[in-house]
CSV table of C-alpha atoms and ligand atoms in Angstrom, one decimal:
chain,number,residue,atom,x,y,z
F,1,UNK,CA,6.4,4.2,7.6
F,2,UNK,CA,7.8,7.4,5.9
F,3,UNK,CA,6.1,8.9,3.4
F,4,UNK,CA,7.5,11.7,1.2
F,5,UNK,CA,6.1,13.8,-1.5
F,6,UNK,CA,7.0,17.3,-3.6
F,7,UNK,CA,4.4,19.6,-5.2
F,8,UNK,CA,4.7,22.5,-7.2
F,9,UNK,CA,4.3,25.8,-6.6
F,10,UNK,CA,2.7,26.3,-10.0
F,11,UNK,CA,-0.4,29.3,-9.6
F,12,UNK,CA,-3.0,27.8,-8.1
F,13,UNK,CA,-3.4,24.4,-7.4
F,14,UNK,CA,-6.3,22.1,-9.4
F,15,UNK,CA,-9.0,19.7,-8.2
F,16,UNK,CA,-6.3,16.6,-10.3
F,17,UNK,CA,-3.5,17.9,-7.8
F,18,UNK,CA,-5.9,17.8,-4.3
F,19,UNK,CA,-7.7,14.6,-5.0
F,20,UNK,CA,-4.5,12.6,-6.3
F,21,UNK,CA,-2.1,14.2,-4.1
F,22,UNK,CA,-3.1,16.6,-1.3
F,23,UNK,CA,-5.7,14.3,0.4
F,24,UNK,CA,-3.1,11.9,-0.1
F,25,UNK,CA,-0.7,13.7,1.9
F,26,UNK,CA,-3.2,14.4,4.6
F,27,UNK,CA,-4.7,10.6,5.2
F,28,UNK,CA,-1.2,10.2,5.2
F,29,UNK,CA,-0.5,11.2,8.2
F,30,UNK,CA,-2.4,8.5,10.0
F,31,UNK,CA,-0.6,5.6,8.1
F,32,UNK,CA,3.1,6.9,9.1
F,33,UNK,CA,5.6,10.0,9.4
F,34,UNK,CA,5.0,12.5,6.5
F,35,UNK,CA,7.1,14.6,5.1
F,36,UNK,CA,5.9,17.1,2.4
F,37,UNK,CA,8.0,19.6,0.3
F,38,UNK,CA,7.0,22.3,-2.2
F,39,UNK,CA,9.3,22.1,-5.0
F,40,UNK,CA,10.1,25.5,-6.0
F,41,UNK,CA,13.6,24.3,-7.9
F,42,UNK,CA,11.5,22.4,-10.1
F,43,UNK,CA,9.3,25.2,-10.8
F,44,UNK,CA,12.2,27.2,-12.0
F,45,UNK,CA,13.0,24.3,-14.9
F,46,UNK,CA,10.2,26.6,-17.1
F,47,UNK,CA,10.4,30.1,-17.6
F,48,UNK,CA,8.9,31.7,-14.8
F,49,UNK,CA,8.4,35.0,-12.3
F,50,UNK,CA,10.6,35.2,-10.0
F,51,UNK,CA,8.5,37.4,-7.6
F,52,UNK,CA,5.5,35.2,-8.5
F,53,UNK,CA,7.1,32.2,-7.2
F,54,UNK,CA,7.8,33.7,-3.6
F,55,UNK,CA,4.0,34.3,-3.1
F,56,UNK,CA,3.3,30.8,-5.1
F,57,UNK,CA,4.5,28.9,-2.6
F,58,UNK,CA,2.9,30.8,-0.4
F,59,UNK,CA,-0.5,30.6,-1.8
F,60,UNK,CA,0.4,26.4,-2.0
F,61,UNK,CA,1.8,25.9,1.8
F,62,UNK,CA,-1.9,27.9,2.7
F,63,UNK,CA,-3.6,25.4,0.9
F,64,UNK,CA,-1.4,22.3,2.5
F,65,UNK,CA,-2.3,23.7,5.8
F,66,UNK,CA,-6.3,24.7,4.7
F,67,UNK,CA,-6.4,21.0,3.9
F,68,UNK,CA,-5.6,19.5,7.3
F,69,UNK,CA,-1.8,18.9,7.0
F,70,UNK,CA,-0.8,19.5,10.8
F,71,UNK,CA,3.1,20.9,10.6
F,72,UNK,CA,3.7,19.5,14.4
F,73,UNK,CA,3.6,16.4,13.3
F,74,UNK,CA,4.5,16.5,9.7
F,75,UNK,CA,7.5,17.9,8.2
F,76,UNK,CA,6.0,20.9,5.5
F,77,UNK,CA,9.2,22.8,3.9
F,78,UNK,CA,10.5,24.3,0.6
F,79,UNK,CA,12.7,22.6,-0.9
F,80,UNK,CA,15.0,25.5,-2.1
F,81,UNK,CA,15.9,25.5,2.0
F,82,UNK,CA,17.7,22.2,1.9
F,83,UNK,CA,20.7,22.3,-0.1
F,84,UNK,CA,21.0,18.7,0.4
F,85,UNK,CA,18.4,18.2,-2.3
F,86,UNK,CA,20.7,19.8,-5.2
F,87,UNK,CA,24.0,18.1,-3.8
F,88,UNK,CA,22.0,14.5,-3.6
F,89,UNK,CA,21.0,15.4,-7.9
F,90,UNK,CA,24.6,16.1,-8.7
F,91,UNK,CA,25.6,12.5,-7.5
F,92,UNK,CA,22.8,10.9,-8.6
F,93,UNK,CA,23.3,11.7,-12.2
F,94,UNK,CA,26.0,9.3,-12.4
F,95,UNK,CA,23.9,7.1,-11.4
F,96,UNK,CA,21.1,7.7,-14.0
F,97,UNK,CA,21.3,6.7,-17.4
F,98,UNK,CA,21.0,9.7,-20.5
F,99,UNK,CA,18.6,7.0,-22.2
F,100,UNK,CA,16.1,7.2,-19.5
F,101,UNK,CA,16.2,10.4,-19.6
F,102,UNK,CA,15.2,11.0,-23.3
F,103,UNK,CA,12.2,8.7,-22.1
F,104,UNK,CA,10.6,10.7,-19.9
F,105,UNK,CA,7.1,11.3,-21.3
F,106,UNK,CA,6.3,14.4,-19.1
F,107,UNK,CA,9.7,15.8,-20.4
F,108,UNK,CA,8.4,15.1,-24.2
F,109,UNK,CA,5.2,17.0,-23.3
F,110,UNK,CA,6.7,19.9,-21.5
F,111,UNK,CA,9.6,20.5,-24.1
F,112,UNK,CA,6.7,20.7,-27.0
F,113,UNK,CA,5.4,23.4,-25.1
F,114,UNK,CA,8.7,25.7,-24.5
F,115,UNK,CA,10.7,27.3,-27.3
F,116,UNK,CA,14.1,27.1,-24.8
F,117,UNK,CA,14.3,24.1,-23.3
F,118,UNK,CA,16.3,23.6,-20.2
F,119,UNK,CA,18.7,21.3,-19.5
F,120,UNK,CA,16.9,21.8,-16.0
F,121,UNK,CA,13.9,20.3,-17.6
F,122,UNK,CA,15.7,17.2,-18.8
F,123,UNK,CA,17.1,16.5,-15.5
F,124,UNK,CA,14.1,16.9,-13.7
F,125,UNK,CA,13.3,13.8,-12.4
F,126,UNK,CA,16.5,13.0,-11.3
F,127,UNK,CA,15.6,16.0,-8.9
F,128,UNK,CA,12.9,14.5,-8.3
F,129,UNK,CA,14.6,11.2,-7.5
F,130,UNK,CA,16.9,13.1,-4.6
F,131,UNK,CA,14.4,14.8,-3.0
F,132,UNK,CA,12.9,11.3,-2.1
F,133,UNK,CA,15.8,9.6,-1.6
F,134,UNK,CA,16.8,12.1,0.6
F,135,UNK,CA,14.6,11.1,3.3
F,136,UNK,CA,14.8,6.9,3.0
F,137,UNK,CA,11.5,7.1,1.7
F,138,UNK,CA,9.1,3.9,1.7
F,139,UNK,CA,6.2,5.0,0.3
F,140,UNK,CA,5.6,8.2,-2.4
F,141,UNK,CA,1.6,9.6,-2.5
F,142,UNK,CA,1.4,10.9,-6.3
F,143,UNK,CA,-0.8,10.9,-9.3
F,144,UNK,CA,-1.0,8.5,-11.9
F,145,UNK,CA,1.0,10.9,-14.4
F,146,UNK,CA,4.3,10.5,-11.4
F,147,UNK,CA,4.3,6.7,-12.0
F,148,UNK,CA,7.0,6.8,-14.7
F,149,UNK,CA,9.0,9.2,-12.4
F,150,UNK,CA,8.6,7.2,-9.5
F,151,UNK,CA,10.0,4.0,-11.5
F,152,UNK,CA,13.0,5.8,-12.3
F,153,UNK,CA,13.5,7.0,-8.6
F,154,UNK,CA,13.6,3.1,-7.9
F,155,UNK,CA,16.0,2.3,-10.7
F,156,UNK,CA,18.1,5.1,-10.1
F,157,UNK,CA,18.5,3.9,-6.2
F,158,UNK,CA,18.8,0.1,-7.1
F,159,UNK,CA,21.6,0.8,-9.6
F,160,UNK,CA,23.4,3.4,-7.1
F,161,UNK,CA,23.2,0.5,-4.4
F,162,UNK,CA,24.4,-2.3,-6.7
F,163,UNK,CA,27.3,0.0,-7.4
F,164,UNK,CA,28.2,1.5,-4.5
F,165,UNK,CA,26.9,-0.7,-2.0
F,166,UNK,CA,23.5,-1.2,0.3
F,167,UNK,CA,22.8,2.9,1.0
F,168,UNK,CA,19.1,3.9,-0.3
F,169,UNK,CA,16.0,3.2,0.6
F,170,UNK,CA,14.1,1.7,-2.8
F,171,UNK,CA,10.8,3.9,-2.3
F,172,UNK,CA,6.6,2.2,-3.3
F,173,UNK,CA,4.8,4.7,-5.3
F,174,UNK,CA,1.3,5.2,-3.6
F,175,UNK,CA,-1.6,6.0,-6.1
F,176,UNK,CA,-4.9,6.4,-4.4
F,177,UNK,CA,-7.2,3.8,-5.7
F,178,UNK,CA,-10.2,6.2,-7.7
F,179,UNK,CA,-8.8,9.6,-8.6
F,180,UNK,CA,-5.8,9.4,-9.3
F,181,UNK,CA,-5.8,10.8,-13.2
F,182,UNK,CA,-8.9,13.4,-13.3
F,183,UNK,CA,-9.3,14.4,-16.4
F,184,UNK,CA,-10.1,18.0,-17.9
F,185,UNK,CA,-14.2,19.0,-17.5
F,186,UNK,CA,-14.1,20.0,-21.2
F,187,UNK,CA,-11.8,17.6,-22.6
F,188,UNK,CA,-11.8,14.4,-20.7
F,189,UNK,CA,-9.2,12.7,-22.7
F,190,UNK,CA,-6.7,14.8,-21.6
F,191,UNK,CA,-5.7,14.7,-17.7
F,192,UNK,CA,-6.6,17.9,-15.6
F,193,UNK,CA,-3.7,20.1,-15.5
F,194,UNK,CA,-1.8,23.4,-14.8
F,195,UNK,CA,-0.7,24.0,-17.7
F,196,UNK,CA,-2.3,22.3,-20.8
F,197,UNK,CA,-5.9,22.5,-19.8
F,198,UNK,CA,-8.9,24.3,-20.8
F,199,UNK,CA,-10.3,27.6,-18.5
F,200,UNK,CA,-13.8,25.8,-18.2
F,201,UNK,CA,-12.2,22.2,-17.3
F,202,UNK,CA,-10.2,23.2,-14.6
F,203,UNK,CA,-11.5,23.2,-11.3
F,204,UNK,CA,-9.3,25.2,-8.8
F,205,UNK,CA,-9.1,24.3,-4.9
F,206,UNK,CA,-10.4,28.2,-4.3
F,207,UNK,CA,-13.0,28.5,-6.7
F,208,UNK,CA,-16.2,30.0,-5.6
F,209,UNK,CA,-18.6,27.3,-5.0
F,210,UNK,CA,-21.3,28.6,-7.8
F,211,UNK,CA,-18.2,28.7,-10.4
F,212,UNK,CA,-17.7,25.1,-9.7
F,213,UNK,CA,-21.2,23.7,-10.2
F,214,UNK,CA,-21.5,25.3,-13.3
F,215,UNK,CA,-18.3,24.0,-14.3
F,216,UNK,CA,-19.6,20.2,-13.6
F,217,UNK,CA,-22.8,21.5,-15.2
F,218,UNK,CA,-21.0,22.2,-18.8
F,219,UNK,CA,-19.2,19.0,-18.3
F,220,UNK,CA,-18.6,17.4,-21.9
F,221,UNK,CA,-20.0,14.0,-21.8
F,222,UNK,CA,-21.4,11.5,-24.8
F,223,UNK,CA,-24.7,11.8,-26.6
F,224,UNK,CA,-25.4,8.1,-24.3
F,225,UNK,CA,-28.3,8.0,-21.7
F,226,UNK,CA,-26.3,5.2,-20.1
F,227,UNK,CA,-24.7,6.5,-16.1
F,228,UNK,CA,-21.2,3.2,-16.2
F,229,UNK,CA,-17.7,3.6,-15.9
F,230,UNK,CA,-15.7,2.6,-19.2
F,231,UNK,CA,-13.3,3.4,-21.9
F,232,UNK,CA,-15.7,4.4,-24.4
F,233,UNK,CA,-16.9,6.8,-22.0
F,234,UNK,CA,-13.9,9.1,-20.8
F,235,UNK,CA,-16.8,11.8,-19.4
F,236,UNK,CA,-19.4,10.2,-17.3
F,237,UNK,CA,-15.9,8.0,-16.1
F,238,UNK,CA,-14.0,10.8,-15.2
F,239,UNK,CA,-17.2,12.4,-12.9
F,240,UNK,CA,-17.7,9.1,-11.0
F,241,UNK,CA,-14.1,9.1,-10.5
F,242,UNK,CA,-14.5,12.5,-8.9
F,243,UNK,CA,-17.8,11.7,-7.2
F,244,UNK,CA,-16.3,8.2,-6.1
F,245,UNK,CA,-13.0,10.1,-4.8
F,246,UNK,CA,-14.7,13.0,-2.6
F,247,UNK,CA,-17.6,11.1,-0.9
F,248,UNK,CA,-15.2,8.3,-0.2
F,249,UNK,CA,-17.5,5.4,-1.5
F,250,UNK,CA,-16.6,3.5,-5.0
F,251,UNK,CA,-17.6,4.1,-8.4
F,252,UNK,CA,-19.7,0.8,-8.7
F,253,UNK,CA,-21.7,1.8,-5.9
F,254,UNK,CA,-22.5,5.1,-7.9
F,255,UNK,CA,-23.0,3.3,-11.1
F,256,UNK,CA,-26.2,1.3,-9.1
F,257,UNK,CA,-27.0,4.4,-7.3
F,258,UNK,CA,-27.6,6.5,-10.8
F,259,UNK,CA,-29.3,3.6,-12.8
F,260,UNK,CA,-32.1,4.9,-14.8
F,261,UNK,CA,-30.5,8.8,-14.0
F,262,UNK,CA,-30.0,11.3,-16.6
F,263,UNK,CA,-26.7,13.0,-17.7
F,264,UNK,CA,-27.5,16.5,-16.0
F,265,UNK,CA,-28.7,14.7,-12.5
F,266,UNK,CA,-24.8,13.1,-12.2
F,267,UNK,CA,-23.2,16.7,-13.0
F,268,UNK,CA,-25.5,18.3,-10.7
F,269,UNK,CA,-24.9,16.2,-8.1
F,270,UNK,CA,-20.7,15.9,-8.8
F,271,UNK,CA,-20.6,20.0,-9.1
F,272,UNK,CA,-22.5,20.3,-5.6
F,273,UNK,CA,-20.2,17.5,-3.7
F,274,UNK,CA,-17.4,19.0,-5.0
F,275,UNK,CA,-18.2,22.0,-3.7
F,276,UNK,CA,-18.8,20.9,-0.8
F,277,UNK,CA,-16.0,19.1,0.2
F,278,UNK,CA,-13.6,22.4,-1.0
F,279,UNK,CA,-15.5,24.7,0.8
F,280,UNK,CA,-14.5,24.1,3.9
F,281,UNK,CA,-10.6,24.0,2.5
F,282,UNK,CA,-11.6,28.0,0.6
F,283,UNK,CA,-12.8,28.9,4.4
F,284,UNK,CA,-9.6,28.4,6.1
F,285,UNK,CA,-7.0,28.8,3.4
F,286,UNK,CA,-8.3,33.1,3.6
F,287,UNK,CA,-6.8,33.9,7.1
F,288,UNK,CA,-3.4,31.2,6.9
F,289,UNK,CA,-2.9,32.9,3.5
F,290,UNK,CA,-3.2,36.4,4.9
F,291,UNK,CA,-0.4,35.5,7.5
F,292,UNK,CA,2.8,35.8,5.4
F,293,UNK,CA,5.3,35.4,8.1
F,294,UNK,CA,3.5,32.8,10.5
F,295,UNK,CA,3.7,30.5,7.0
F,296,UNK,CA,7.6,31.7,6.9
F,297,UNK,CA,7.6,30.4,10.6
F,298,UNK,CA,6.1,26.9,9.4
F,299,UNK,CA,8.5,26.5,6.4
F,300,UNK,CA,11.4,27.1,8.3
F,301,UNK,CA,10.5,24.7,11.5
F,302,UNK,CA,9.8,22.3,8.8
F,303,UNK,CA,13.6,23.0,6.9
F,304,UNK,CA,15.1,22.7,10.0
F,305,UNK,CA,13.6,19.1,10.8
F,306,UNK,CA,13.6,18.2,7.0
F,307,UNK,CA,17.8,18.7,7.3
F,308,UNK,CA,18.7,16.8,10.3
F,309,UNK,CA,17.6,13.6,8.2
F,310,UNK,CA,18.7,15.2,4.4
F,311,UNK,CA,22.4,15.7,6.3
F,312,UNK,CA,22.6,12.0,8.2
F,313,UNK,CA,21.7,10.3,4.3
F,314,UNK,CA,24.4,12.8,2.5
F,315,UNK,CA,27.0,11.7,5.3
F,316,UNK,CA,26.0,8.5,3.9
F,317,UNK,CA,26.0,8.6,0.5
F,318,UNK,CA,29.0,10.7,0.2
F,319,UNK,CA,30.9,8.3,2.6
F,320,UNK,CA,29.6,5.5,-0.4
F,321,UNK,CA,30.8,7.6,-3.4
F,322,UNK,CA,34.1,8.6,-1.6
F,323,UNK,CA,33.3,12.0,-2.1
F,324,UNK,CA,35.2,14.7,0.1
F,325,UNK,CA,37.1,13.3,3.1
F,326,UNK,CA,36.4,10.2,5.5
F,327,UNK,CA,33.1,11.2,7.6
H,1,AQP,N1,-5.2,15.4,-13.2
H,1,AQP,C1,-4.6,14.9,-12.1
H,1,AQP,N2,-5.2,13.9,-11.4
H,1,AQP,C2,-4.6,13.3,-10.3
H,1,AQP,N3,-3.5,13.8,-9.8
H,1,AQP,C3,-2.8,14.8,-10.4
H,1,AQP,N4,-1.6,15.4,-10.2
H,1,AQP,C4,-1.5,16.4,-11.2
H,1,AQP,N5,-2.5,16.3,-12.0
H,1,AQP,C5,-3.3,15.4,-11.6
H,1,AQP,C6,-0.8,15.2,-9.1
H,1,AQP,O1,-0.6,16.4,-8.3
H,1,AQP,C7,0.7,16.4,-7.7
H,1,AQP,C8,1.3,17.7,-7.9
H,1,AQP,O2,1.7,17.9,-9.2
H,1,AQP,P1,2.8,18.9,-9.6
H,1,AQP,O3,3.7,19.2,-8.5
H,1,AQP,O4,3.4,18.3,-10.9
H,1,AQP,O5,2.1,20.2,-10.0
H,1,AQP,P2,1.7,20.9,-11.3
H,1,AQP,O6,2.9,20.6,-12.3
H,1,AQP,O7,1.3,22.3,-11.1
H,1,AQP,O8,0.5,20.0,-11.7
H,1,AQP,P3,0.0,19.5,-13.1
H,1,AQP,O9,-1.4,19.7,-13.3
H,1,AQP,O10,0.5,18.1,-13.3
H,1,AQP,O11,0.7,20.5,-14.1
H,1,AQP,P4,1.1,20.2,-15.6
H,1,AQP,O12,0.1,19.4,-16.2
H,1,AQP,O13,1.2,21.6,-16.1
H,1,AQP,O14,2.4,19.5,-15.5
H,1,AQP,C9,1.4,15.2,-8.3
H,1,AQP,O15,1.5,14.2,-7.3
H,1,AQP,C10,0.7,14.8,-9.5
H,1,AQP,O16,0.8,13.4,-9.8
């Protein structure tokens, strides 16, 4: 099984991104042959710093590694190192419909929030369509707020096959079964995010373990007594979810376990698993951060590795498109 996925190297990285992707990527590697790439080409579709964005991914391959990803036997790279992945977008946009495009819901959010928006921006997930094609990818560990992406990715490689003949592999998205929309602390309507969410909602993969609980503990919830998983109830939903997702048992099983609990016993005891379960992650992702050019070793072994397969599929699909000469 191969199993591909990009993340962002977007400041630091959020409790959303580590339940609904980053443990992902890590159980992952028991299922089948992972390959994981930090997207820094993407990160460039919004203004940005450029000398921010060296250390960002950076700070984000730490993080990968602090959360058990072993680079011996999955492929960790930046994406900026293959080539392959720009050359794959080029040819894929003729394969990709303008209308789609325009449908894009995470393009509709992200262009409200810019003044200049890019054409990089709108093109996006055809970007992100090549960098899992790429790799003849069967399976794709993202968060709920990917799925429309993800769809696209399998449109976009059914219509270049129909068209050019049998050449992609149609990828599965993978969505882990509780957690894979967490929602802002202070805010739960709204998905836990990078860029749109509150200071207080947002709990960060290195934040000190005290900082955390009293983040669960300022939690906004209903005025209800009642501890039960439902739509009227985006709050106490959204910290079962999380509770569910880092103890590894389901959120019925918590809803029986806190019967007859009050509001403040649930946060507490959210705000002190989730600390918990990072701290280990906070522990190790110090001294792999601190070594700058043993993480430029790992990126590289992984670009290397990640390019033997990104040039064998670009053989391929060029050889399909008749682009350049007979290969
Ligand atoms: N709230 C979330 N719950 C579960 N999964 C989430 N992901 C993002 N938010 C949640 C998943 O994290 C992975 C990496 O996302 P990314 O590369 O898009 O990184 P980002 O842009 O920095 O993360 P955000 O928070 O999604 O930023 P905004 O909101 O600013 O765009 C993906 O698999 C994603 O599904």
């Amino acid at each position: 099984m191969r199993i591909f996925s990009g993340i962002q190297p977007t400041g630091r990285k959020h409790l959303g991104n580590y339940i609904g992707a980053v443990e992902q990527y890590v159980a992952g590697q028991e299922r089948g042959e992972g390959i994981y790439c930090i997207v820094d080409l993407h990160a460039t579709t919004v203004p940005y710093d450029p000398v921010a964005l060296r250390s960002d991914v950076h700070d984000l391959a730490a993080v990968l590694l602090a959360a058990g990803l072993d680079p011996q036997s999955a492929i960790l790279f930046r994406q900026s190192d293959v080539a392959e992945h720009t050359e794959l977008q080029w040819l894929l946009m003729s394969a990709t419909a303008y209308g789609e495009l325009t449908r894009m819901t995470q393009f509709k959010d992200k262009s409200a929030q810019h003044e200049f928006i890019s054409a990089g921006l709108f093109s996006y997930p055809v970007l992100m369509a090549a960098d899992i094609l790429l790799y003849r990818t069967e399976q794709v560990p993202v968060g709920d707020d990917q799925r429309q992406h993800v769809e696209l990715t399998r449109d976009v490689a059914q219509r270049f096959n129909a068209r050019f003949g049998e050449t992609l592999v149609v990828p599965e998205g993978y969505y882990p079964p509780v957690g894979a929309r967490i929602m802002d602390l202070q805010n739960p309507e709204r998905k836990m995010s990078t860029t749109g969410g509150s200071p207080q909602g947002t709990v960060y993969v290195t934040d000190e373990p005290e900082a955390i609980i009293r983040k669960f503990r300022t939690a906004v919830t209903d005025s209800g007594r009642e501890i039960r998983h439902s739509p009227d109830k985006p709050g106490i939903s959204n910290l079962l979810e999380v509770l569910a997702a880092v103890r590894g048992t389901s959120v019925a099983a918590l809803e029986r376990e806190f019967d007859g609990s009050g509001y403040g016993d649930l946060k507490l005891a959210v705000g002190e698993s989730v600390a918990t379960y990072l701290a280990p992650v906070r522990e190790r992702y110090g001294a792999l951060r601190a070594d700058e050019q043993g993480l430029e070793r790992t990126l590289e072994r992984g670009a290397e590795r990640a390019r033997a397969i990104a040039a064998e599929t670009m053989r391929q699909v060029r050889g399909a498109m008749g682009v350049g000469p007979v290969g």
